[in-house]
Coordinates of C-alpha atoms (C1' of nucleotides) in Angstrom, one line a residue:
Chain A
X1 CA 78.2 67.3 54.5
X2 CA 81.4 69.1 55.3
X3 CA 81.0 71.9 52.8
X4 CA 79.9 74.2 55.6
X5 CA 83.6 75.1 56.1
X6 CA 84.8 78.3 54.5
X7 CA 85.9 76.9 51.1
X8 CA 84.6 73.7 49.5
X9 CA 87.7 71.6 49.2
X10 CA 86.7 69.5 46.2
X11 CA 83.3 69.9 44.5
X12 CA 81.7 67.3 42.4
X13 CA 81.4 67.7 38.7
X14 CA 83.6 70.6 37.7
X15 CA 86.5 70.2 40.0
X16 CA 86.2 73.6 41.7
X17 CA 83.6 75.7 39.9
X18 CA 83.5 78.3 42.7
X19 CA 87.2 79.0 42.3
X20 CA 86.9 79.0 38.5
X21 CA 84.0 81.5 38.6
X22 CA 86.0 83.9 40.8
X23 CA 89.0 83.7 38.5
X24 CA 86.8 84.1 35.4
X25 CA 85.1 87.1 37.0
X26 CA 88.4 88.7 37.9
X27 CA 89.7 88.1 34.4
X28 CA 86.7 89.6 32.7
X29 CA 86.5 92.4 35.2
X30 CA 90.0 93.6 34.5
X31 CA 89.5 93.1 30.7
X32 CA 86.1 94.7 30.2
X33 CA 85.5 96.8 33.2
X34 CA 83.0 96.5 36.1
X35 CA 80.0 97.8 34.2
X36 CA 80.4 95.2 31.4
X37 CA 80.5 92.2 33.7
X38 CA 77.5 89.9 33.5
X39 CA 77.0 86.7 35.5
X40 CA 76.2 85.0 32.2
X41 CA 79.5 86.1 30.7
X42 CA 81.3 84.7 33.7
X43 CA 79.5 81.4 33.3
X44 CA 80.4 81.4 29.6
X45 CA 84.0 82.1 30.4
X46 CA 84.1 79.2 32.9
X47 CA 82.3 77.0 30.3
X48 CA 79.2 76.2 32.3
X49 CA 75.5 77.1 31.9
X50 CA 74.1 80.5 32.9
X51 CA 72.4 79.0 36.0
X52 CA 75.4 77.0 37.3
X53 CA 76.8 79.9 39.4
X54 CA 73.7 79.9 41.5
X55 CA 74.8 76.7 43.1
X56 CA 77.9 78.5 44.5
X57 CA 76.7 82.1 45.0
X58 CA 73.3 83.4 46.2
X59 CA 73.4 86.0 43.4
X60 CA 75.7 88.1 41.3
X61 CA 76.4 90.3 44.3
X62 CA 77.8 87.4 46.3
X63 CA 80.2 86.5 43.5
X64 CA 81.4 90.1 43.4
X65 CA 81.9 90.0 47.2
X66 CA 84.1 87.0 46.8
X67 CA 86.1 88.8 44.1
X68 CA 86.4 91.8 46.4
X69 CA 87.6 89.6 49.2
X70 CA 90.5 88.5 47.0
X71 CA 91.2 92.1 46.3
X72 CA 91.5 93.0 49.9
X73 CA 93.9 90.2 50.4
X74 CA 96.0 91.4 47.5
X75 CA 95.9 94.9 48.9
X76 CA 97.1 93.6 52.2
X77 CA 100.1 92.0 50.6
X78 CA 101.0 95.1 48.7
X79 CA 100.9 97.2 51.8
X80 CA 102.9 94.7 53.8
X81 CA 105.7 94.6 51.3
X82 CA 105.6 98.4 51.0
X83 CA 106.0 98.7 54.7
X84 CA 108.9 96.3 54.7
X85 CA 110.6 98.3 52.0
X86 CA 110.2 101.7 53.9
X87 CA 113.5 103.2 55.1
X88 CA 112.4 105.0 58.2
X89 CA 109.2 105.0 60.2
X90 CA 108.3 108.6 59.5
X91 CA 108.6 107.9 55.8
X92 CA 106.6 104.7 56.0
X93 CA 103.1 106.3 56.0
X94 CA 103.6 108.1 52.8
X95 CA 105.1 104.9 51.3
X96 CA 102.0 103.0 52.4
X97 CA 99.9 105.6 50.7
X98 CA 101.9 105.4 47.4
X99 CA 101.6 101.6 47.5
X100 CA 97.9 101.9 48.1
X101 CA 97.3 104.2 45.2
X102 CA 99.5 102.1 42.9
X103 CA 97.5 99.0 43.8
X104 CA 94.3 100.8 42.9
X105 CA 95.8 102.1 39.7
X106 CA 97.1 98.7 38.6
X107 CA 93.9 96.9 39.5
X108 CA 91.2 99.6 38.8
X109 CA 88.3 97.2 38.2
X110 CA 88.9 95.1 41.3
X111 CA 89.5 98.2 43.4
X112 CA 86.1 99.5 42.2
X113 CA 84.4 96.3 43.1
X114 CA 86.0 96.3 46.5
X115 CA 84.4 99.6 47.4
X116 CA 81.2 99.1 45.5
X117 CA 80.3 96.0 47.4
X118 CA 81.4 97.6 50.7
X119 CA 79.2 100.6 50.1
X120 CA 76.2 98.5 49.2
X121 CA 76.4 97.1 52.8
X122 CA 77.7 100.4 54.3
X123 CA 80.2 98.1 55.9
X124 CA 83.9 97.6 55.2
X125 CA 85.1 94.0 55.3
X126 CA 86.7 92.7 58.5
X127 CA 89.8 92.1 56.5
X128 CA 90.3 95.8 56.2
X129 CA 89.2 97.1 59.6
X130 CA 88.7 94.3 62.1
X131 CA 91.6 91.8 62.0
X132 CA 94.6 92.4 64.2
X133 CA 97.0 92.9 61.3
X134 CA 94.6 94.3 58.8
X135 CA 95.5 97.0 56.4
X136 CA 93.9 99.6 58.7
X137 CA 95.9 98.5 61.6
X138 CA 99.1 98.5 59.5
X139 CA 98.5 102.2 58.9
X140 CA 97.7 102.9 62.5
X141 CA 100.8 101.1 63.8
X142 CA 102.9 102.9 61.3
X143 CA 101.6 106.2 62.7
X144 CA 102.6 105.1 66.2
X145 CA 106.0 104.1 65.1
X146 CA 106.4 107.5 63.5
X147 CA 105.9 109.1 66.9
X148 CA 102.2 109.5 67.5
X149 CA 101.0 109.2 71.1
X150 CA 99.6 105.6 71.3
X151 CA 97.6 106.4 74.4
X152 CA 95.5 109.1 72.6
X153 CA 93.3 106.6 70.9
X154 CA 90.8 109.0 69.5
X155 CA 93.5 111.1 67.9
X156 CA 95.2 108.0 66.5
X157 CA 92.0 106.7 65.0
X158 CA 91.2 110.1 63.5
X159 CA 94.7 110.2 61.9
X160 CA 94.4 106.7 60.6
X161 CA 91.0 107.5 59.1
X162 CA 92.3 110.7 57.6
X163 CA 95.2 108.8 56.0
X164 CA 92.9 106.2 54.6
X165 CA 90.4 108.6 53.2
X166 CA 93.2 110.7 51.6
X167 CA 94.7 107.6 49.9
X168 CA 91.3 106.4 48.7
X169 CA 90.4 109.8 47.3
X170 CA 93.7 110.0 45.5
X171 CA 93.3 106.5 44.2
X172 CA 90.0 107.4 42.7
X173 CA 91.1 110.7 41.1
X174 CA 94.6 109.9 39.9
X175 CA 93.2 108.5 36.7
X176 CA 91.7 111.8 35.5
X177 CA 93.6 113.3 32.6
X178 CA 93.4 116.7 34.2
X179 CA 96.3 115.7 36.4
X180 CA 98.6 114.6 33.5
X181 CA 100.5 117.9 33.4
X182 CA 101.0 117.7 37.2
X183 CA 102.4 114.2 36.9
X184 CA 104.8 115.4 34.2
X185 CA 105.9 118.4 36.3
X186 CA 106.7 116.1 39.1
X187 CA 108.6 113.7 36.9
X188 CA 106.2 110.7 36.8
X189 CA 103.2 109.3 38.6
X190 CA 105.0 108.0 41.7
X191 CA 106.8 111.3 42.4
X192 CA 103.4 113.0 41.9
X193 CA 101.8 110.8 44.5
X194 CA 104.6 111.4 46.9
X195 CA 104.3 115.1 46.5
X196 CA 100.5 115.0 47.1
X197 CA 100.9 112.9 50.2
X198 CA 103.5 115.3 51.6
X199 CA 101.0 118.1 51.1
X200 CA 98.5 116.1 53.1
X201 CA 100.9 116.2 56.1
X202 CA 99.5 113.1 57.7
X203 CA 102.3 112.7 60.2
X204 CA 103.2 116.2 61.2
X205 CA 100.0 116.6 63.1
X206 CA 100.6 113.5 65.1
X207 CA 104.1 114.0 66.4
X208 CA 104.6 116.2 69.4
X209 CA 106.8 118.4 67.1
Chain B
X1 CA 66.3 125.5 13.8
X2 CA 67.5 127.3 16.9
X3 CA 67.7 124.3 19.2
X4 CA 71.5 124.2 18.7
X5 CA 71.7 126.5 21.7
X6 CA 72.5 124.9 25.1
X7 CA 68.9 124.2 26.2
X8 CA 65.9 123.8 23.9
X9 CA 63.6 126.6 25.0
X10 CA 60.3 125.1 24.1
X11 CA 60.1 121.7 22.4
X12 CA 57.1 120.5 20.5
X13 CA 54.8 117.9 22.0
X14 CA 55.7 117.6 25.6
X15 CA 56.6 121.1 26.6
X16 CA 60.2 120.3 27.7
X17 CA 60.8 116.6 27.8
X18 CA 64.5 117.0 28.1
X19 CA 64.1 119.0 31.3
X20 CA 61.4 116.6 32.5
X21 CA 63.6 113.6 31.9
X22 CA 66.5 115.1 33.9
X23 CA 64.2 115.9 36.8
X24 CA 62.6 112.5 36.7
X25 CA 66.0 110.9 36.7
X26 CA 67.2 113.0 39.6
X27 CA 64.1 112.1 41.5
X28 CA 64.4 108.3 40.9
X29 CA 68.1 108.4 41.5
X30 CA 67.8 109.9 45.0
X31 CA 64.8 107.6 45.8
X32 CA 66.1 104.3 44.5
X33 CA 69.8 104.6 44.2
X34 CA 72.0 104.7 41.1
X35 CA 72.1 101.0 40.4
X36 CA 68.2 100.8 40.3
X37 CA 67.9 103.6 37.7
X38 CA 66.7 102.4 34.3
X39 CA 66.0 104.6 31.3
X40 CA 62.6 103.0 30.9
X41 CA 61.7 103.9 34.5
X42 CA 62.7 107.5 33.8
X43 CA 60.5 107.5 30.7
X44 CA 57.7 106.0 32.8
X45 CA 58.1 108.6 35.5
X46 CA 58.0 111.3 32.9
X47 CA 54.9 109.7 31.3
X48 CA 56.4 108.9 27.8
X49 CA 57.2 105.8 25.9
X50 CA 60.5 104.0 26.5
X51 CA 62.0 105.2 23.2
X52 CA 61.1 108.9 23.7
X53 CA 64.3 109.8 25.6
X54 CA 66.4 108.8 22.5
X55 CA 65.2 112.0 20.8
X56 CA 66.9 114.1 23.5
X57 CA 69.9 111.9 24.6
X58 CA 72.1 109.7 22.6
X59 CA 71.9 107.0 25.2
X60 CA 71.4 106.4 28.9
X61 CA 74.9 107.6 29.6
X62 CA 74.2 111.0 28.0
X63 CA 71.2 111.5 30.3
X64 CA 73.3 110.7 33.3
X65 CA 75.9 113.2 32.1
X66 CA 73.2 115.8 32.1
X67 CA 72.1 114.9 35.6
X68 CA 75.8 115.0 36.7
X69 CA 76.1 118.5 35.2
X70 CA 73.2 119.6 37.5
X71 CA 75.1 118.1 40.3
X72 CA 78.3 120.0 39.7
X73 CA 76.2 123.2 39.6
X74 CA 74.6 122.4 42.9
X75 CA 78.0 121.6 44.4
X76 CA 79.3 124.9 43.1
X77 CA 76.6 126.7 44.9
X78 CA 77.1 124.8 48.2
X79 CA 80.8 125.6 48.1
X80 CA 80.2 129.3 47.3
X81 CA 77.9 129.8 50.2
X82 CA 80.3 127.9 52.5
X83 CA 83.1 130.2 51.6
X84 CA 80.9 133.2 52.2
X85 CA 80.1 131.9 55.6
X86 CA 83.7 131.2 56.6
X87 CA 85.1 133.5 59.4
X88 CA 88.7 133.7 58.5
X89 CA 90.7 132.7 55.3
X90 CA 92.8 130.1 57.1
X91 CA 89.7 128.4 58.4
X92 CA 87.9 128.6 55.0
X93 CA 89.6 125.6 53.4
X94 CA 88.4 123.2 56.1
X95 CA 85.0 124.7 55.9
X96 CA 85.0 124.2 52.1
X97 CA 85.9 120.6 52.8
X98 CA 83.1 120.1 55.3
X99 CA 80.6 121.7 52.9
X100 CA 81.9 119.4 50.1
X101 CA 81.4 116.2 52.2
X102 CA 78.0 117.4 53.5
X103 CA 76.9 117.9 49.9
X104 CA 78.0 114.4 49.0
X105 CA 76.3 112.9 52.1
X106 CA 73.1 114.7 51.4
X107 CA 73.0 113.8 47.7
X108 CA 74.7 110.5 47.6
X109 CA 73.2 109.2 44.4
X110 CA 73.9 112.3 42.3
X111 CA 77.3 112.6 43.8
X112 CA 78.0 109.0 42.7
X113 CA 76.7 109.7 39.2
X114 CA 78.9 112.8 39.0
X115 CA 82.1 110.8 39.5
X116 CA 80.9 107.7 37.6
X117 CA 80.3 109.6 34.4
X118 CA 83.5 111.5 34.9
X119 CA 85.5 108.4 35.4
X120 CA 84.0 106.8 32.3
X121 CA 85.6 109.6 30.3
X122 CA 88.7 109.9 32.5
X123 CA 87.8 113.5 32.4
X124 CA 86.4 115.9 34.9
X125 CA 83.8 118.4 33.6
X126 CA 85.0 121.9 32.8
X127 CA 82.6 123.1 35.4
X128 CA 84.8 121.6 38.1
X129 CA 88.2 122.3 36.7
X130 CA 88.2 124.6 33.8
X131 CA 86.0 127.7 34.4
X132 CA 87.4 130.7 36.0
X133 CA 85.3 130.5 39.2
X134 CA 84.9 126.7 39.2
X135 CA 84.9 124.7 42.4
X136 CA 88.5 123.8 41.9
X137 CA 89.5 127.5 41.5
X138 CA 87.5 128.3 44.6
X139 CA 89.7 125.9 46.7
X140 CA 92.9 127.2 45.1
X141 CA 92.0 130.8 45.7
X142 CA 91.2 130.0 49.3
X143 CA 94.6 128.5 49.8
X144 CA 96.2 131.6 48.4
X145 CA 94.1 133.8 50.7
X146 CA 95.2 131.6 53.6
X147 CA 98.8 132.6 52.9
X148 CA 100.1 130.2 50.2
X149 CA 102.7 131.7 47.8
X150 CA 100.7 132.5 44.7
X151 CA 103.8 132.5 42.5
X152 CA 104.7 128.9 43.2
X153 CA 102.0 127.5 40.9
X154 CA 103.2 123.9 41.0
X155 CA 102.9 123.8 44.8
X156 CA 99.5 125.5 44.7
X157 CA 98.2 123.0 42.2
X158 CA 99.5 120.1 44.3
X159 CA 97.9 121.5 47.4
X160 CA 94.6 122.1 45.7
X161 CA 94.7 118.6 44.3
X162 CA 95.6 117.2 47.7
X163 CA 92.7 119.0 49.3
X164 CA 90.2 117.9 46.6
X165 CA 91.3 114.3 46.8
X166 CA 91.1 114.3 50.6
X167 CA 87.6 115.7 50.5
X168 CA 86.5 113.2 47.9
X169 CA 87.9 110.3 49.8
X170 CA 86.2 111.4 53.0
X171 CA 82.9 111.9 51.1
X172 CA 83.0 108.3 49.8
X173 CA 83.9 106.8 53.1
X174 CA 82.0 108.8 55.7
X175 CA 79.0 106.6 55.1
X176 CA 80.6 103.4 56.4
X177 CA 79.3 102.4 59.7
X178 CA 82.7 101.6 61.0
X179 CA 83.1 105.3 61.6
X180 CA 80.0 105.6 63.7
X181 CA 81.8 105.4 67.0
X182 CA 84.3 108.1 65.9
X183 CA 81.5 110.4 64.9
X184 CA 79.9 109.9 68.4
X185 CA 83.3 110.5 70.1
X186 CA 83.6 113.8 68.2
X187 CA 80.1 114.9 69.0
X188 CA 78.4 114.5 65.6
X189 CA 79.2 114.1 62.0
X190 CA 80.3 117.7 61.2
X191 CA 82.7 117.9 64.2
X192 CA 84.0 114.5 63.0
X193 CA 84.6 115.9 59.5
X194 CA 86.3 119.0 61.0
X195 CA 88.6 116.8 63.1
X196 CA 89.6 114.7 60.1
X197 CA 90.3 117.8 57.9
X198 CA 92.5 119.2 60.7
X199 CA 94.4 116.0 60.7
X200 CA 95.0 116.4 57.0
X201 CA 96.8 119.6 57.6
X202 CA 96.0 121.1 54.2
X203 CA 97.0 124.6 55.0
X204 CA 100.0 124.2 57.3
X205 CA 102.2 123.0 54.5
X206 CA 101.4 125.9 52.3
X207 CA 102.0 128.9 54.6
X208 CA 105.7 129.9 55.1
X209 CA 105.2 129.3 58.8
Chain C
dA1 C1' 77.8 45.7 44.7
dT2 C1' 73.7 47.9 44.9
dG3 C1' 70.7 51.5 45.5
dC4 C1' 69.6 55.7 47.5
dC5 C1' 70.5 60.6 48.4
dC6 C1' 71.9 64.8 47.3
dA7 C1' 75.1 68.0 45.4
dT8 C1' 75.8 69.7 40.9
dC9 C1' 74.7 71.1 36.5
dT10 C1' 71.4 72.0 32.3
dA11 C1' 67.2 73.5 29.9
dA12 C1' 63.6 76.5 29.6
dG13 C1' 61.4 80.5 30.7
dC14 C1' 59.9 85.0 33.2
dG15 C1' 60.2 89.9 33.4
dC16 C1' 63.3 93.3 32.9
dT17 C1' 66.7 96.1 30.4
dG18 C1' 69.0 99.3 26.5
dT19 C1' 68.5 100.2 21.9
dC20 C1' 66.8 100.5 17.2
dA21 C1' 63.7 100.8 13.0
dA22 C1' 59.4 102.1 11.2
dG23 C1' 55.3 104.5 11.4
dA24 C1' 52.2 108.1 13.4
dT25 C1' 51.5 112.9 14.8
dA26 C1' 52.1 117.6 15.7
dT27 C1' 54.7 121.8 14.9
dC28 C1' 57.5 125.0 12.0
dT29 C1' 58.4 126.9 7.5
dT30 C1' 57.3 128.6 3.2
Chain D
dA1 C1' 47.8 124.8 2.1
dA2 C1' 51.6 121.7 1.8
dG3 C1' 55.9 119.9 2.5
dA4 C1' 59.6 119.4 5.8
dT5 C1' 61.0 118.2 10.2
dA6 C1' 61.1 117.4 15.0
dT7 C1' 58.8 114.6 18.3
dC8 C1' 56.7 110.6 20.2
dT9 C1' 54.7 105.5 19.9
dT10 C1' 54.7 100.8 18.6
dG11 C1' 56.9 96.7 18.1
dA12 C1' 60.9 94.1 18.1
dC13 C1' 65.7 92.2 19.3
dA14 C1' 69.3 90.5 22.1
dG15 C1' 71.0 90.4 26.5
dC16 C1' 70.5 90.5 31.5
dG17 C1' 69.5 88.4 36.6
dC18 C1' 67.1 84.9 38.5
dT19 C1' 63.8 80.8 39.2
dT20 C1' 61.9 76.4 38.5
dA21 C1' 62.0 71.6 36.9
dG22 C1' 64.5 68.0 35.4
dA23 C1' 68.9 65.4 34.1
dT24 C1' 73.5 63.7 35.8
dG25 C1' 76.7 61.6 38.5
dG26 C1' 79.6 61.2 42.8
dG27 C1' 79.5 59.7 48.0
dC28 C1' 77.7 56.6 51.4
dA29 C1' 75.0 53.1 53.9
dT30 C1' 73.6 48.8 53.5

DNA sequence: ATGCCCATCTAAGCGCTGTCAAGATATCTT
DNA sequence: AAGATATCTTGACAGCGCTTAGATGGGCAT
């Protein structure tokens, strides 16, 4: 009776059906889109009966939450490597933003699931907001490194929130074809994103000029 | 054979089932949430058989598109009256932003449907982007009135897009309970929104200082 | 090694869904 | 008055999420 730990190490019949289901769901999700994903299809993809998933997840929502968790982990990695790549601290925020949007654009289905499950609970996962080196804290620390006053916590939190919301809004809208001509005028999608983030002026309001 | 015009004036049996279905859908949507909305429930609410809606809409998606259309019209009105209320041009953009987010927070279900249907087609409705006095143009004009150079069209479009994305991101995230303490610290939801928009600095980058 | 326990998986079924085809009914046109 | 046509209903199909009951087989105590 040691399956109370976070992840069952070695289930019985299938090997690791929980893992297989999450993978199958991610696969179908990115292939068919979030609205087309059914629990039965996931079971089919994993080669088990339609009722099998219910021994590993309370319901469909819980499976999606597990998929979303994976997504937040991936996003965390993407942001970490973007921050490592950034040349100077005051350019790092916009680079984080670009990396954020690129992640969302490259994994549209999982990105959608991440926010859909979060909104259902009106609660962002700890992974994003709570942990010491979460994505949120990465943004906040970057703002401080860029010159924001670390003692003015309200202002820092507001700025971090502003940055996050901007990136999320851009991530959701960058796919609309109305912006195609703007992307071309900027010379590609990434330059377009950079230009938008510069317009948002996320740093200038934090530094004591 | 004059039903080819935008809205059937006076259909046969029901009176105006198309209208009644849209209203019923809006009602159920705001009451039960987007995920709980079924076409059959809409028909039930309108007092007709489950197949009746198919004489007015190709499928469920087309009904939702009609509901979304109503939403864009409502949003347009909200933004127009916010702009009329604004004291000075350089404060108007942030006021538009606050009004935008308030609309989304007061009509969460319809707001979701607006963007869900738009994303399905990767295409925003003309009502938002195309028309001469659409919501998009309202934001752009406000930026010009606040001092942006109207001849630099690329810059204006980027700034308008940046503003729109920021507002949309904020609208989607303002519901998360992680931000409750920030709202309290700011003295309410609207002051919180104002503070965030100020951090986004949407105007400062447009005016030639 | 045997036998029990229980986790895992399957089979079958419930009520729901979106959608369609066929038929009934009311309105418009002539 | 009669035919055409738009509207609405009935009945059906496949698929969905989820539940219950039963089959299967690995882990563990004896």
